[in-house]
Tab-separated table of C-alpha atoms and ligand atoms in Angstrom:
chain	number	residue	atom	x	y	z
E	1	UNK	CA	30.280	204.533	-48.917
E	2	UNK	CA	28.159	204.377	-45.929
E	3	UNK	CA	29.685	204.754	-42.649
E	4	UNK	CA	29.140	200.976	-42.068
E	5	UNK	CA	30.963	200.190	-45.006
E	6	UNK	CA	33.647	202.541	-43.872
E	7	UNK	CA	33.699	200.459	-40.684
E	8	UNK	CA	34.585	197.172	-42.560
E	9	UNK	CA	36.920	198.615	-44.543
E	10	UNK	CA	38.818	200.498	-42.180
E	11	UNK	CA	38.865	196.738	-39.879
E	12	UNK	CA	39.864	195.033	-42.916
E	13	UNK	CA	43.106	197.828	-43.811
E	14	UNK	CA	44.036	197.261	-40.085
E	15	UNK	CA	43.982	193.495	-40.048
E	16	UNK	CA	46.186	193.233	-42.765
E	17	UNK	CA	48.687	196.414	-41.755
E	18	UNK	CA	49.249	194.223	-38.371
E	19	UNK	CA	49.343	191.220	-40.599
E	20	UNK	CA	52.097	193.163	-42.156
E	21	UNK	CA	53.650	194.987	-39.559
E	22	UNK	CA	57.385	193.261	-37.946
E	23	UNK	CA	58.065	195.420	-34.789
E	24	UNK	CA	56.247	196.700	-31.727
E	25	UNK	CA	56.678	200.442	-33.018
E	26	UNK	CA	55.113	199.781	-36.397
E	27	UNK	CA	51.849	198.602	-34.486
E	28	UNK	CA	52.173	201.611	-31.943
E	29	UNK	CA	51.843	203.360	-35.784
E	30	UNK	CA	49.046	201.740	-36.481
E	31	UNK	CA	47.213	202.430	-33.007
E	32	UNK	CA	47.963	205.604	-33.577
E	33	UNK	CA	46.595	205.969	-37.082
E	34	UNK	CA	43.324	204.590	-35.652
E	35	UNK	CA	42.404	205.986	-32.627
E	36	UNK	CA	44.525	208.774	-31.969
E	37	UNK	CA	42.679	212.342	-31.566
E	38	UNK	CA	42.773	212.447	-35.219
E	39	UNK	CA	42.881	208.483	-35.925
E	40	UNK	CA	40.498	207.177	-38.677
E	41	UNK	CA	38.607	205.723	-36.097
E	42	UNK	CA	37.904	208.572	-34.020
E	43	UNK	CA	37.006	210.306	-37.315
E	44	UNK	CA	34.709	207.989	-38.225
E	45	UNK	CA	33.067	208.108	-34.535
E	46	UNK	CA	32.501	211.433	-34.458
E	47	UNK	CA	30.715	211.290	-37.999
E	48	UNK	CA	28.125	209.277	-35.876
E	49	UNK	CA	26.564	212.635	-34.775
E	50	UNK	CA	25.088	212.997	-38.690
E	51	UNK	CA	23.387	210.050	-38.371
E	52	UNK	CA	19.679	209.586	-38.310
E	53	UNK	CA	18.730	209.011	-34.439
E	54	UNK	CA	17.671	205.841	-35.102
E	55	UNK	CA	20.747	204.454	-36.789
E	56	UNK	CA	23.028	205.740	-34.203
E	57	UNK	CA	22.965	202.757	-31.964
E	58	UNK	CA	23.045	200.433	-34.456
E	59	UNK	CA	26.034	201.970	-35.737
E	60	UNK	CA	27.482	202.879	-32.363
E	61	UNK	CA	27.175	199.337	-31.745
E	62	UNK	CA	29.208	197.959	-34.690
E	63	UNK	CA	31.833	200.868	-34.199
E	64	UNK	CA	32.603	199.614	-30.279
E	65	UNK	CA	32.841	196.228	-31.569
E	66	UNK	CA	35.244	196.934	-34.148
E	67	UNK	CA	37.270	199.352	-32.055
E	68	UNK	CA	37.467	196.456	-29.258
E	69	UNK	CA	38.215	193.713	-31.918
E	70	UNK	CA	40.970	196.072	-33.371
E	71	UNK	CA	42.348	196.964	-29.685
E	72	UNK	CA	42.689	193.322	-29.037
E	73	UNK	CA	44.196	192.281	-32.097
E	74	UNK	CA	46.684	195.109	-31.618
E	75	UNK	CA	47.387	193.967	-28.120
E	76	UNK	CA	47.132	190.365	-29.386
E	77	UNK	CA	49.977	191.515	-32.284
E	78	UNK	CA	52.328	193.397	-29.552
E	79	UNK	CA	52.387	190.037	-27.406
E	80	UNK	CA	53.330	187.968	-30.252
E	81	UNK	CA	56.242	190.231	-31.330
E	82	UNK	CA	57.445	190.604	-27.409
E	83	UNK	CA	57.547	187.214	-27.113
E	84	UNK	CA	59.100	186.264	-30.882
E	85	UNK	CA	62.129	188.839	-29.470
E	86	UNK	CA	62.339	186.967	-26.311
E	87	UNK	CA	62.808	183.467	-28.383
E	88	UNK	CA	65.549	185.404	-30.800
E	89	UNK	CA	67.260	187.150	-27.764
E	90	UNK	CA	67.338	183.434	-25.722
E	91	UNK	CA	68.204	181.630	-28.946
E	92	UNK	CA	71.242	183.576	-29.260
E	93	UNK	CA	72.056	183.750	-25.571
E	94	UNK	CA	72.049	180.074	-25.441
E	95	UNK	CA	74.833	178.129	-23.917
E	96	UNK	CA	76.035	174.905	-25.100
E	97	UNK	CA	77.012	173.248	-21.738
E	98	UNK	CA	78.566	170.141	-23.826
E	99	UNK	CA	80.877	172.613	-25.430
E	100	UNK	CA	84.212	172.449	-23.819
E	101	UNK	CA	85.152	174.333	-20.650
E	102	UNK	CA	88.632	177.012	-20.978
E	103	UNK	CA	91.392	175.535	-19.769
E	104	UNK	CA	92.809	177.936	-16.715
E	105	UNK	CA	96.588	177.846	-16.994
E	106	UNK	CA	98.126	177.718	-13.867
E	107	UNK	CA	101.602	179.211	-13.043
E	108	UNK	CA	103.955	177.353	-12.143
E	109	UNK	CA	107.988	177.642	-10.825
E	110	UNK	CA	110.117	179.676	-12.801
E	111	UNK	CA	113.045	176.362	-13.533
E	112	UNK	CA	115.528	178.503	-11.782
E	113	UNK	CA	113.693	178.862	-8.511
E	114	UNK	CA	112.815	174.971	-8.759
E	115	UNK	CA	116.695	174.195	-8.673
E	116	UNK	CA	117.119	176.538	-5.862
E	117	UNK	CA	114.277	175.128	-4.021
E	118	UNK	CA	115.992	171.409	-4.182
E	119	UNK	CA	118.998	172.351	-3.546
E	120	UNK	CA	118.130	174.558	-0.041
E	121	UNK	CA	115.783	171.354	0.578
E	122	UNK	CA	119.078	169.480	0.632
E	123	UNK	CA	120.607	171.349	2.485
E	124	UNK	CA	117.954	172.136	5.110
E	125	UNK	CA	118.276	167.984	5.440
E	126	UNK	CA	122.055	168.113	6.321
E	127	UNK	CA	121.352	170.568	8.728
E	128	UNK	CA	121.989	173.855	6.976
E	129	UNK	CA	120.348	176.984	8.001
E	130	UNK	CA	119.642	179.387	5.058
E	131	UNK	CA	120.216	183.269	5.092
E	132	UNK	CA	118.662	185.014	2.048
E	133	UNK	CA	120.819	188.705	2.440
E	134	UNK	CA	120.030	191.515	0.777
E	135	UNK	CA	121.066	192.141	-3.200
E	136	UNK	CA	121.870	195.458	-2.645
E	137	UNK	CA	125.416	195.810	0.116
E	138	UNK	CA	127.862	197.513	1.415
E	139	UNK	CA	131.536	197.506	0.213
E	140	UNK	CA	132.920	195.852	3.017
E	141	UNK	CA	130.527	192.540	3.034
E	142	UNK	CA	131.269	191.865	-0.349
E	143	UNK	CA	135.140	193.090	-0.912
E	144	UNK	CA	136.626	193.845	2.090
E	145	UNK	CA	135.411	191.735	4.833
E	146	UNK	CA	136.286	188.830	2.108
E	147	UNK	CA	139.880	189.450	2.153
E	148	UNK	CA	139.462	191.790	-0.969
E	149	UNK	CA	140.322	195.317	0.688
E	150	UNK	CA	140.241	198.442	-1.707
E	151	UNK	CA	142.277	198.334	-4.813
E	152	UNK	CA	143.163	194.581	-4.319
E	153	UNK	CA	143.443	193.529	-8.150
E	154	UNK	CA	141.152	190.271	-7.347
E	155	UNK	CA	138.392	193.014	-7.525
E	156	UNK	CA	139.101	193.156	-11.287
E	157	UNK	CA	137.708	189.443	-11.419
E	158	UNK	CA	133.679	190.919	-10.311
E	159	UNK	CA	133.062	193.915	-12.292
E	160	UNK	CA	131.138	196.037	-9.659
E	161	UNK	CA	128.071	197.894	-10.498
E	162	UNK	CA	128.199	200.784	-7.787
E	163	UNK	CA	125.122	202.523	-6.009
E	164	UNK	CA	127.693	204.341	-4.003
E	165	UNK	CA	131.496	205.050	-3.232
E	166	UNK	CA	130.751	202.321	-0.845
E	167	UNK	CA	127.670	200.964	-1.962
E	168	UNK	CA	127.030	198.172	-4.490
E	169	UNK	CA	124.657	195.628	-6.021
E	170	UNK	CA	126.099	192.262	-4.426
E	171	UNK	CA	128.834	190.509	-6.820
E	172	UNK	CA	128.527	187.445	-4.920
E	173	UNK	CA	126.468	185.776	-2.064
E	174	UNK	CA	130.198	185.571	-0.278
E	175	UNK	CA	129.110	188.819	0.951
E	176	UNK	CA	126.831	186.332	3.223
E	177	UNK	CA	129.581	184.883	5.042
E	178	UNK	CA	130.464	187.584	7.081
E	179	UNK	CA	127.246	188.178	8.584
E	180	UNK	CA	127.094	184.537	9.522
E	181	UNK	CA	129.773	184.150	11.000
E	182	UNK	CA	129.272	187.770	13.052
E	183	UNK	CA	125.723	185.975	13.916
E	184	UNK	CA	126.844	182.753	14.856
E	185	UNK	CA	127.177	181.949	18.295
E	186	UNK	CA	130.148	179.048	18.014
E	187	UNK	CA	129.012	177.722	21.501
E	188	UNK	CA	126.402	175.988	20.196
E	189	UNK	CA	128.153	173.864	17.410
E	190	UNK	CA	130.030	174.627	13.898
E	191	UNK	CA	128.214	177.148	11.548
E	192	UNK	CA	126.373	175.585	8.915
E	193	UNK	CA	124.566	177.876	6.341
E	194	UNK	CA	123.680	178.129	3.010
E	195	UNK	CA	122.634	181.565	1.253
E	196	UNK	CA	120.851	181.341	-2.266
E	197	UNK	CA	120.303	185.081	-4.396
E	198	UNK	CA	120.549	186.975	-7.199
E	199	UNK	CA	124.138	188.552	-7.997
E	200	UNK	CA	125.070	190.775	-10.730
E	201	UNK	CA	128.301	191.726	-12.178
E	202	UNK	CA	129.041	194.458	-15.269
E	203	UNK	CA	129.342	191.343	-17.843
E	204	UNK	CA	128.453	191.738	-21.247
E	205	UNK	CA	125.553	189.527	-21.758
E	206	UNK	CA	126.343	186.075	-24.210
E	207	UNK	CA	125.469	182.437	-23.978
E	208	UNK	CA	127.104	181.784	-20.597
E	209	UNK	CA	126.912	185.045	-19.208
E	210	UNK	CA	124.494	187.479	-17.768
E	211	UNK	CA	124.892	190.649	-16.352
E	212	UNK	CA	122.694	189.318	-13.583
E	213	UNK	CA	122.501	185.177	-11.955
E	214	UNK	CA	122.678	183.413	-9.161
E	215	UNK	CA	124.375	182.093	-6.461
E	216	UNK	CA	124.335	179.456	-4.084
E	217	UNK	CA	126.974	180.441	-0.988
E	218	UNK	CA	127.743	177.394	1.632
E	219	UNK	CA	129.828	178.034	4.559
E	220	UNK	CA	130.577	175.450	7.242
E	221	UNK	CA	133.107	177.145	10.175
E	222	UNK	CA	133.595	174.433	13.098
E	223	UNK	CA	136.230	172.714	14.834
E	224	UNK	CA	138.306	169.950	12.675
E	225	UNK	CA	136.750	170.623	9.671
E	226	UNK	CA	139.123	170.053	6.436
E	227	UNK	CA	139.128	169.713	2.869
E	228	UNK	CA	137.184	165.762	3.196
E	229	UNK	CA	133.950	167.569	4.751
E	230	UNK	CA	133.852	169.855	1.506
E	231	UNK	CA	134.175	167.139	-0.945
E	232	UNK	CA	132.267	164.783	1.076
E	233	UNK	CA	129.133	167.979	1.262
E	234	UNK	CA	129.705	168.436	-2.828
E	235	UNK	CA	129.410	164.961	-3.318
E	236	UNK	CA	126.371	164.153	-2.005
E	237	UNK	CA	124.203	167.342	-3.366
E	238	UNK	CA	125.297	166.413	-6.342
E	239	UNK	CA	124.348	162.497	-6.220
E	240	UNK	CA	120.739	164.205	-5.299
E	241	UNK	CA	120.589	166.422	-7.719
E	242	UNK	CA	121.821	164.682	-10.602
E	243	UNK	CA	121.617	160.995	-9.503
E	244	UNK	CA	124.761	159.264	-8.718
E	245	UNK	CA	127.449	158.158	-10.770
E	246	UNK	CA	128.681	161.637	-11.969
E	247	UNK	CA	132.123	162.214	-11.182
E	248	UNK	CA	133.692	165.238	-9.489
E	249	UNK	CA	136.907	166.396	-9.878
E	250	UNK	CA	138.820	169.522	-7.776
E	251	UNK	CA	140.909	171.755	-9.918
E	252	UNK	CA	143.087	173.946	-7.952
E	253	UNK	CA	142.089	177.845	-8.364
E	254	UNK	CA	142.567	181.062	-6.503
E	255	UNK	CA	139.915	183.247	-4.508
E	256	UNK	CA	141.375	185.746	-2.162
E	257	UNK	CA	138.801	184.409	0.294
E	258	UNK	CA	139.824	180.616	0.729
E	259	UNK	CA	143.123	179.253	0.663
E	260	UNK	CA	143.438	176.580	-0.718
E	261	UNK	CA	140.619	177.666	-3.173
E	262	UNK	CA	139.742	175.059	-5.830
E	263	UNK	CA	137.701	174.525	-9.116
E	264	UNK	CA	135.242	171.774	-9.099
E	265	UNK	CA	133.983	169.811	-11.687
E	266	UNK	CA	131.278	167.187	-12.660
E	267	UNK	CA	130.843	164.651	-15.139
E	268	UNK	CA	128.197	165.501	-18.183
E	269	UNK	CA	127.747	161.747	-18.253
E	270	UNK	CA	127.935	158.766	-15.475
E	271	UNK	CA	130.791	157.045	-14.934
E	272	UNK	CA	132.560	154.456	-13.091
E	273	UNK	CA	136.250	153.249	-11.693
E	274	UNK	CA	136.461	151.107	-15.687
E	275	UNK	CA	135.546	154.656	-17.747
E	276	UNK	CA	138.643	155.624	-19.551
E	277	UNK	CA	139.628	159.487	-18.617
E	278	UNK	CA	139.150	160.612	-22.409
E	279	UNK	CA	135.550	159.649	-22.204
E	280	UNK	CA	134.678	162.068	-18.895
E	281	UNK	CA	133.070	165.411	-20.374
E	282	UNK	CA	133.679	167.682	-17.268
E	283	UNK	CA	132.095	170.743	-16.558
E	284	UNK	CA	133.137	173.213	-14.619
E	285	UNK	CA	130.304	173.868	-11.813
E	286	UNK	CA	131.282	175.787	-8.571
E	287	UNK	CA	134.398	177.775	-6.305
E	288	UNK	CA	135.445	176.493	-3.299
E	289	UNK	CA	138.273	176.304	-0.663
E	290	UNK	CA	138.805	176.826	2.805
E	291	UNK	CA	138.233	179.861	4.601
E	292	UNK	CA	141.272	182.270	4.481
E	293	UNK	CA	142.463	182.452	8.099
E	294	UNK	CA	141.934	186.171	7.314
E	295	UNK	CA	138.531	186.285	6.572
E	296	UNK	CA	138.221	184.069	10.072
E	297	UNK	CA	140.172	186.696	11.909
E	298	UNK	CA	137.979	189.591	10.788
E	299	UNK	CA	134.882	187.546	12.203
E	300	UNK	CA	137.203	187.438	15.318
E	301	UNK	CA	136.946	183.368	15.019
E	302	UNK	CA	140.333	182.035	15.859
E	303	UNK	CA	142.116	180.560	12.781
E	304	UNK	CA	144.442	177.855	15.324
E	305	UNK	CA	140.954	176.870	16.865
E	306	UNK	CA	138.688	177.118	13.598
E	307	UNK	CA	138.540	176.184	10.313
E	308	UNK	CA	136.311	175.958	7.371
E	309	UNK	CA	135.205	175.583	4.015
E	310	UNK	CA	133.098	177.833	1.521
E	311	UNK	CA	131.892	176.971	-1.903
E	312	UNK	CA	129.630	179.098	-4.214
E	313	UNK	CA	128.130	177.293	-6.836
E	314	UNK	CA	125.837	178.737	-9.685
E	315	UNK	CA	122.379	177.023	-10.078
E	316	UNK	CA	122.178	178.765	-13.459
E	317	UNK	CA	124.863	176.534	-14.427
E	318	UNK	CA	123.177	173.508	-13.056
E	319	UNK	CA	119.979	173.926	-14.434
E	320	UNK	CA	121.628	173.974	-17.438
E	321	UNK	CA	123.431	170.994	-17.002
E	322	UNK	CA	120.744	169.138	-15.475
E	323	UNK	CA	118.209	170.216	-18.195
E	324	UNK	CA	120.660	170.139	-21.338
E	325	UNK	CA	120.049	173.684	-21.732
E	326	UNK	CA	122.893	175.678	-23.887
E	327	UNK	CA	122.126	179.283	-23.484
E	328	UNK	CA	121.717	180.973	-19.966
E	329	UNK	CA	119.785	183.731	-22.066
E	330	UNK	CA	116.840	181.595	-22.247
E	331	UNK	CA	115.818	181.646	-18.376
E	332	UNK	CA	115.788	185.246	-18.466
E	333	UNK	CA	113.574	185.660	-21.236
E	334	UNK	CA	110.230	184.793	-20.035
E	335	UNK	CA	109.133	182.802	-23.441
E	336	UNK	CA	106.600	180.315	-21.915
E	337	UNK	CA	107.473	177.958	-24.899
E	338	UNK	CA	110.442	177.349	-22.811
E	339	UNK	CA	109.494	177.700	-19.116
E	340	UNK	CA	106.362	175.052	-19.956
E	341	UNK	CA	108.548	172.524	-20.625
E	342	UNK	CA	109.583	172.158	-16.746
E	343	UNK	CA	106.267	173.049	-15.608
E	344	UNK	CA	106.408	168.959	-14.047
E	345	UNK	CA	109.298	169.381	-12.747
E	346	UNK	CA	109.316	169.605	-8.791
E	347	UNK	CA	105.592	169.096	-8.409
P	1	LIG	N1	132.229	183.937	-4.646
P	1	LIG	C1	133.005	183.210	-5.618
P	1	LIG	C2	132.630	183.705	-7.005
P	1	LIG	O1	131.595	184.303	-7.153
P	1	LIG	C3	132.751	181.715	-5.534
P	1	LIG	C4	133.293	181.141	-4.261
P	1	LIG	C5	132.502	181.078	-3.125
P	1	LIG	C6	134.569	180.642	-4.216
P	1	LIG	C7	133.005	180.537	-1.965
P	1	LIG	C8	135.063	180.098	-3.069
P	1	LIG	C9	134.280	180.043	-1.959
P	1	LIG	O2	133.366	183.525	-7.960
């Protein structure tokens, strides 16, 4: 074979290796191969030297041309791949903007808090202040200062978890009313507060009980205040936060704090002045009474010139009647199938 010949062939072989080839390092293989220090090319260039003088330019010639032909083809080949990667990598990188968006959950109000909310709204509207406390308290606040001093057997009724000898985790936000009262300054008008909070009591846990719940405490103090001004205050949170027509009913009860201390009741259902007793489901709801003249004393209030009432009412309890829920359990165990469900509630 001539060295022309060689030429053609060795153009030809290229062509069709690049023809071939599927990546950009199988061409860099090729360029390589061809004009490398030892490429087939080269070789073939520096054969040129055993030519007769007057072939060499001839031959020269046809070598450049192939060399730039093959150059560009090469280049020509590494553009084409580049940009046939660019379509596959934008192909699959392509986003369908008619697809659907996520849907961003948002959080909303754990039920619980959304009762508590409504019910300090209502009583912010009648005037109330409200006094959050602390869950953690001393002994006296929560026992003593409520008429319970040490060893008084009432304390069996609120098993205590204790921090301390004197220190506790709150068995009731009763343990409010002593501050308030210490607080208040009676010149200004009767004491109207309300204190919402987590309690917690040594109870083994079941479908009414938990070991922790909460509380709702109210405490009016004031001059001429009786027994009316409680039922009167009950009654009309209740119309709000149940609609009206439920009936209330006071049973009488004992807390060491209020005297007379009652029971109170609501109707499940809605009833009127015509509904036979026998068809009223009642449901026991919240304490009340008014203030032991002790508990007044201690505050230094004057029992002959004061009086008032308390209540403590559990919005666990009303959730669950408001909501027909049967198990506390489930607003303590964070499954969102549940907690959705009152995700419009309050909005
Ligand atoms: N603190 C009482 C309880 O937890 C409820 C109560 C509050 C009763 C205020 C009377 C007055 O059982």
């Amino acid at each position: 074979m001539d060295i022309k010949e060689k030429l053609k062939s060795l153009q030809e072989r290229v062509v069709q290796q690049l023809s071939l080839s599927k990546t950009d390092d199988a061409v860099e293989d090729i360029r390589v191969h061809l004009l490398g220090k030892k490429g087939d090319l080269t070789k073939i260039l520096k054969g040129l030297k055993d030519l007769a003088p007057d072939q060499r330019p001839l031959v020269g010639q046809l070598a450049n041309e192939i060399r730039h032909n093959l150059e560009e083809q090469i280049e020509d080949k590494r553009a084409r791949l580049a940009k046939a990667l660019l379509d596959r990598q934008l192909a699959a990188e392509q986003i369908d903007v008619t697809l659907p968006g996520k849907t961003v959950t948002i959080g909303t109000k754990h039920v619980l808090q959304q009762i508590q909310d409504q019910i300090e709204d209502h009583f912010i509207s009648q005037g109330f202040q409200v006094m959050y406390g602390t869950e953690v308290e001393t002994d006296e606040f929560n026992f003593a200062r409520m008429n319970l001093p040490k060893d008084h057997p009432a304390r069996d009724m609120q098993d205590t978890f204790y921090l301390t000898p004197n220190i506790l985790l709150r068995t009731q936000t009763s343990a409010m009313q002593a501050r308030a009262m210490d607080r208040h300054d009676f010149a200004t008008g009767p004491l109207k507060m309300v204190s919402p909070g987590k309690v917690y009591r040594r109870d083994n846990d079941d479908a009414t009980h938990s070991h922790q719940f909460h509380q709702v405490e109210g405490l009016v103090v004031g001059k001429g205040i009786t027994l009316a001004d409680l039922k009167g205050t009950l009654q009309a949170l209740t119309d709000e936060l149940f609609g009206k027509g439920h009936a209330m009913r006071f049973r009488q009860s004992y807390f060491p704090f209020t005297e007379p201390s009652l029971e109170v009741d609501i109707s499940w259902n809605i009833v009127d002045d015509q509904t036979p007793a026998e068809d009223i489901r009642w449901i026991e709801v919240l304490g009340a009474g008014m203030v032991h003249p002790n508990v007044l004393k201690m505050a230094h209030i004057d029992p002959e010139e004061y009086t008032g009432f308390a209540f403590g009412l559990g919005p666990d309890r009303f959730a669950m009647i408001k909501y027909g829920i049967d198990d506390i359990r489930n607003f303590y165990l964070d499954d969102l199938r549940f907690l959705k469900q009152f995700s419009q509630v309050g909005k």
